[in-house]
Tab-separated table of C-alpha atoms in Angstrom:
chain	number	residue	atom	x	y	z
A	178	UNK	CA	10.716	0.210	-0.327
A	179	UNK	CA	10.383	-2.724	1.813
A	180	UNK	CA	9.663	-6.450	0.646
A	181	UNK	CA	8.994	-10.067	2.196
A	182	UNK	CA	10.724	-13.058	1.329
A	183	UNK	CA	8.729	-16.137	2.218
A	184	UNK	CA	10.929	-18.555	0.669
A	185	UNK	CA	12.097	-21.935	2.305
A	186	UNK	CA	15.245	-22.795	0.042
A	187	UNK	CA	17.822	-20.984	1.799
A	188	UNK	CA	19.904	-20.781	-1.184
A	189	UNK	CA	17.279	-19.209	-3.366
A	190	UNK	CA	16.101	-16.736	-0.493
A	191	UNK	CA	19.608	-15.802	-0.076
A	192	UNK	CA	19.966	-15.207	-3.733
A	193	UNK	CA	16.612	-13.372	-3.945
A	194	UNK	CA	17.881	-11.250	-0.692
A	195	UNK	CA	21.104	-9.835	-2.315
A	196	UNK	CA	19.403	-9.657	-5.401
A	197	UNK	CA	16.613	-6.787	-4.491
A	198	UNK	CA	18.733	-5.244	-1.553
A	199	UNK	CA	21.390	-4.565	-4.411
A	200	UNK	CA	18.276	-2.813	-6.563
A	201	UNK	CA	17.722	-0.842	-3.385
A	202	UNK	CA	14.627	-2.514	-1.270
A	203	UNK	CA	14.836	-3.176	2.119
A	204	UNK	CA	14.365	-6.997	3.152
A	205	UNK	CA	12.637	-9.143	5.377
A	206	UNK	CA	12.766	-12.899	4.984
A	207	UNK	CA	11.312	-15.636	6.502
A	208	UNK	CA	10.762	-19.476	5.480
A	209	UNK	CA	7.375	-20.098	6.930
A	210	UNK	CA	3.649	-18.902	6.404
A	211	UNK	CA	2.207	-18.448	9.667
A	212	UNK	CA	5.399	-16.040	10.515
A	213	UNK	CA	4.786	-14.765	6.998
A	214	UNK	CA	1.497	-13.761	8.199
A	215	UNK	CA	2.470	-12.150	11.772
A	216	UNK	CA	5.168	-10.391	10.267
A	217	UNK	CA	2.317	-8.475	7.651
A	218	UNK	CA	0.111	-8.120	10.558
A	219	UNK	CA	3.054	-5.953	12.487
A	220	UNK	CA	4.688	-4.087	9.379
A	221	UNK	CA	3.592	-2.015	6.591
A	222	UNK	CA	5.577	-4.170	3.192
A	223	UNK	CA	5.147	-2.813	0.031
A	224	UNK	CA	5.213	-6.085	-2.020
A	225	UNK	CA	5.177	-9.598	-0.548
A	226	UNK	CA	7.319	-12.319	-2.518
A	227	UNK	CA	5.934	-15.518	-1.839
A	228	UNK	CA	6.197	-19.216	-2.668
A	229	UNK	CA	3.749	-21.301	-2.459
A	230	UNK	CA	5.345	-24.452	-1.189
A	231	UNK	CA	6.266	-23.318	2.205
A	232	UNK	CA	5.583	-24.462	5.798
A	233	UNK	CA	3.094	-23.537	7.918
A	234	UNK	CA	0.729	-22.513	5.535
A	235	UNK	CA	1.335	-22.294	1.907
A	236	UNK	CA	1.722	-19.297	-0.145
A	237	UNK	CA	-2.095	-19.920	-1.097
A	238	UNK	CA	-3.726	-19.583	1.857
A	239	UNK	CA	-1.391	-16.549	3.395
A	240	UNK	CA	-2.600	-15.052	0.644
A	241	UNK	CA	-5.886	-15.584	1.261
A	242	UNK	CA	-5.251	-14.765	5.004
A	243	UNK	CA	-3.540	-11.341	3.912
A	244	UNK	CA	-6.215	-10.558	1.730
A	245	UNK	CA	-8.831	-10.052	4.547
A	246	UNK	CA	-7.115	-7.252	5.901
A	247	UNK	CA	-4.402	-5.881	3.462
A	248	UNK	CA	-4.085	-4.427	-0.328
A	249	UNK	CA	-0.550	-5.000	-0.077
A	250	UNK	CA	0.642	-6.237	-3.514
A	251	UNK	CA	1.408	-9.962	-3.579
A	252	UNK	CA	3.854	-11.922	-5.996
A	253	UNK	CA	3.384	-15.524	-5.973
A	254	UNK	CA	6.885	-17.773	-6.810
A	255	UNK	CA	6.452	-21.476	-7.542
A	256	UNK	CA	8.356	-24.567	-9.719
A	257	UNK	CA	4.482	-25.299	-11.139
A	258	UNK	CA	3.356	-24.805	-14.160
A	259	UNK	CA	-0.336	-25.568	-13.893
A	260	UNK	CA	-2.809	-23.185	-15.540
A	261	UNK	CA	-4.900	-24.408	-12.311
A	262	UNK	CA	-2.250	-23.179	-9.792
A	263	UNK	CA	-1.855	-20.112	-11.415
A	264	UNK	CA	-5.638	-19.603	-11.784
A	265	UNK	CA	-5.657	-20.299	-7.827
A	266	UNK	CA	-3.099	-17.968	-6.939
A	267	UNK	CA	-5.036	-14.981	-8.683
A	268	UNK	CA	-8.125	-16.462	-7.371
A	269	UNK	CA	-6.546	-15.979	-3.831
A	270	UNK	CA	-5.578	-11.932	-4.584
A	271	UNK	CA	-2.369	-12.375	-5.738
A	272	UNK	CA	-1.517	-9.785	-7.846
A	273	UNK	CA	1.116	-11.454	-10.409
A	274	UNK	CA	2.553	-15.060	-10.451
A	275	UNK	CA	5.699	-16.397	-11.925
A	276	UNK	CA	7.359	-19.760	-12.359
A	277	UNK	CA	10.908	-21.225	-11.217
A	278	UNK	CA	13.255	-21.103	-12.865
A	279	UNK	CA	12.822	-17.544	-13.831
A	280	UNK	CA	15.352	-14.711	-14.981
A	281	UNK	CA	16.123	-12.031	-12.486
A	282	UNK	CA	15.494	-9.599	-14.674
A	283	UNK	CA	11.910	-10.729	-15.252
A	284	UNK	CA	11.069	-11.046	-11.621
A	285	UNK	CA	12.524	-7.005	-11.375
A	286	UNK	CA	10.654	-6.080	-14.137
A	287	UNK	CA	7.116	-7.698	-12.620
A	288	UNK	CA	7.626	-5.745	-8.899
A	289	UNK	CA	8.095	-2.703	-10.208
A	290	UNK	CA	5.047	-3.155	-12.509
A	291	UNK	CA	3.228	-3.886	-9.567
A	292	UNK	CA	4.359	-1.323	-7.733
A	293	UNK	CA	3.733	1.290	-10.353
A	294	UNK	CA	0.158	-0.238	-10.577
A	295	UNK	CA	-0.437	0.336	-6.733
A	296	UNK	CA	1.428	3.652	-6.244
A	297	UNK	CA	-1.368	6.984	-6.689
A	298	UNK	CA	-0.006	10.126	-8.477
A	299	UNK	CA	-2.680	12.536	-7.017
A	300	UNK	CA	-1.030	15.857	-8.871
A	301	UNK	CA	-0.519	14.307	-11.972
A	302	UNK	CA	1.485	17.973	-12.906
A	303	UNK	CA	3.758	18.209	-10.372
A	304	UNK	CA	3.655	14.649	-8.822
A	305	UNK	CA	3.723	16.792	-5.341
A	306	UNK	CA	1.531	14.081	-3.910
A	307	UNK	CA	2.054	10.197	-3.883
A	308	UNK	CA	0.062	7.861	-2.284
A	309	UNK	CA	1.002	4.283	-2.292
A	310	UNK	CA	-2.539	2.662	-0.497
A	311	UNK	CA	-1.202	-0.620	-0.169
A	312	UNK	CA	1.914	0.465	2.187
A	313	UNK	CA	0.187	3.430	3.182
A	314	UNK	CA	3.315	6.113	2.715
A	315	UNK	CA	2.503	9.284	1.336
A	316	UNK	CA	5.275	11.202	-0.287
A	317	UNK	CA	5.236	14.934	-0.518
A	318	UNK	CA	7.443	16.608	-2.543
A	319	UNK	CA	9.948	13.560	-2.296
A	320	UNK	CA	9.835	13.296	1.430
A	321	UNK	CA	7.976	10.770	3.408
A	322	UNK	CA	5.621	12.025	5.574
A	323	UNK	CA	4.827	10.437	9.435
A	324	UNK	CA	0.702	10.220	9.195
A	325	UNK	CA	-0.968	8.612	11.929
A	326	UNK	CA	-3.686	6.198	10.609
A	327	UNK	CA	-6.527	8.442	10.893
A	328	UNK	CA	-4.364	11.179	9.120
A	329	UNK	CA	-3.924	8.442	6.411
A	330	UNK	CA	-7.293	7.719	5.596
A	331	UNK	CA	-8.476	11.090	5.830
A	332	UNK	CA	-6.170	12.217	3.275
A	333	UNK	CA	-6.865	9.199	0.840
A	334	UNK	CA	-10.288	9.827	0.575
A	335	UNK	CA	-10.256	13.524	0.175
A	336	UNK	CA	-7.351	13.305	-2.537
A	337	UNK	CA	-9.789	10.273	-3.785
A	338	UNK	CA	-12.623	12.634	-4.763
A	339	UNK	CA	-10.842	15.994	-6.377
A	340	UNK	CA	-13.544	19.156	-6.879
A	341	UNK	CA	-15.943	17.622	-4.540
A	342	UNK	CA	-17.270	18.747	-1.577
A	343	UNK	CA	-17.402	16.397	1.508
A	344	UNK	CA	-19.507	17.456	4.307
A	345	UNK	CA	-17.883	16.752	7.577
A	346	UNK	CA	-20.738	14.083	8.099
A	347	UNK	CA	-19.505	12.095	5.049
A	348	UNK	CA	-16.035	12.276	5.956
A	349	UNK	CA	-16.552	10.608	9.409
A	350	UNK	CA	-19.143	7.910	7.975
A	351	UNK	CA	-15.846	6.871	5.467
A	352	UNK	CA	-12.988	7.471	7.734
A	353	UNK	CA	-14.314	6.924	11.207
A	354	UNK	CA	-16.900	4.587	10.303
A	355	UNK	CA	-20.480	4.539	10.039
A	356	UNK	CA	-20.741	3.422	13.533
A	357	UNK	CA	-18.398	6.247	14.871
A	358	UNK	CA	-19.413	8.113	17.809
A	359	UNK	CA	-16.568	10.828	16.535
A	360	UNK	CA	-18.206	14.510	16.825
A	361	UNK	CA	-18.243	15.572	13.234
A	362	UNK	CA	-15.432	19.047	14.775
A	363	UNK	CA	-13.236	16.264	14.964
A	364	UNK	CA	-12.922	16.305	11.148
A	365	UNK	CA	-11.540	20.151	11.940
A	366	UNK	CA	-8.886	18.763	14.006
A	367	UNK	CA	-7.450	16.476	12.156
A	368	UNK	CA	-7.523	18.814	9.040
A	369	UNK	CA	-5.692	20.683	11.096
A	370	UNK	CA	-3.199	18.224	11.843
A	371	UNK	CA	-2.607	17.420	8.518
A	372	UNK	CA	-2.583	20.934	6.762
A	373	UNK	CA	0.443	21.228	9.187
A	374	UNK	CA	2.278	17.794	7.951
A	375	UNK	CA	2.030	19.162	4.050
A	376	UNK	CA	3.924	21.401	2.504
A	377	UNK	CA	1.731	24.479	1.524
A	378	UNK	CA	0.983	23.618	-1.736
A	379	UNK	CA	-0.548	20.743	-0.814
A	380	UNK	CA	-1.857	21.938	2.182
A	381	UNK	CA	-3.641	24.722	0.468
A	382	UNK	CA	-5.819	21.810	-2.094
A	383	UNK	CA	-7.648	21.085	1.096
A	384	UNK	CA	-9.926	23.864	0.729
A	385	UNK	CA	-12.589	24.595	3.617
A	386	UNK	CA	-15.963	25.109	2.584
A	387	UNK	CA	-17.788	27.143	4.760
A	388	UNK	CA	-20.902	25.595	6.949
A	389	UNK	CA	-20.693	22.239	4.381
A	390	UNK	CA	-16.603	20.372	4.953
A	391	UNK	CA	-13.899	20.306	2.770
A	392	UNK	CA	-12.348	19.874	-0.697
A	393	UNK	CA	-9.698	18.958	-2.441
A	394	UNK	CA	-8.338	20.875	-5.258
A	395	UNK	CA	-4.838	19.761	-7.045
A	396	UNK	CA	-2.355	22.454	-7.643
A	397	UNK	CA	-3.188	23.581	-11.238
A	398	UNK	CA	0.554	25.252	-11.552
């Protein structure tokens, strides 16, 4: 799992750095917001760590800023206390806030509760399928699979809407967009493509429905 550091005291981004690489995430750290903000805009994170005193533009606004185009799970780090800043930062779409000077072991505990909250079990049985929307990695059977956007989306909103059938029509009005020019065989394709990225089991729950779309079905077994 990969996380941003937006943190501008080098001794506490270098703590926080050693910190979750030594947990096992990958790292990316920078000390200012408008980086912050190019560097979401060019990588798929799955949690940003940010305070809200830092240059550029503060923690507030990149999280408003990040908001308008990403779900990824935010975690907001300040030294105030205010029940108005922390009001603001959830305001914003910040998904948890907590205070300097904290524990370690709190600021663990809260990313993987936010990560649990954004990562989708789709077969609760077998947890074959896992879906984390706001990095958009899909998991198969422990393995991470290479989906192209499309592929993505497609998936996530069949696996979105178990035992229901989706006529090719309504899959290219949510996918492609209700402006799409997209044939509606283009919705065979890609099921194609994807059927071929799963491992059967998976691949089998998209079930074709003949002269309608699709459907997906979990594994019952």
């Amino acid at each position: 799992m990969k996380i941003l550091v937006v943190e501008d005291e080098d001794n506490i981004a270098r703590f926080l750095v050693l910190e979750l690489q030594h947990e096992g995430f990958e790292v990316v750290v920078t000390a200012d917001g408008r980086e912050a903000a190019q560097l979401v805009s060019q990588n798929n994170f799955d949690l940003l760590l940010v305070d809200i005193m830092i240059p550029g533009i503060n923690g507030l606004e990149l999280t408003r800023r990040v908001r308008k185009t990403s779900r990824v799970p935010i975690l907001l780090v300040t030294a105030r206390d205010a029940v108005m800043d922390k009001v603001s930062g959830l305001e914003a779409g910040a998904d948890d806030y907590i205070v300097k000077p904290f524990a370690i072991e709190e600021l663990l505990a809260r990313i993987r509760a936010i990560l649990r909250r954004t990562e989708r079990i789709v077969d609760e049985r077998s947890q074959s399928l896992v879906i984390q929307e706001a990095s958009r990695k899909v998991f198969a059977e422990g393995l991470e699979l290479e989906l192209t956007k499309t592929e993505f989306d497609l998936l996530n909103y069949l696996t979105k809407h178990p035992g229901i059938v989706l006529s090719r029509s309504q899959l290219i009005e949510n996918v492609w967009g209700f402006d799409s020019e997209a044939e509606t065989n283009v919705v065979d394709v890609y099921i194609r493509h994807l059927r071929k990225k799963l491992p059967r089991q998976v691949a089998d729950s998209i079930e074709t429905v003949r002269g309608v779309g699709y459907r997906y079905e979990p594994a019952t077994n």
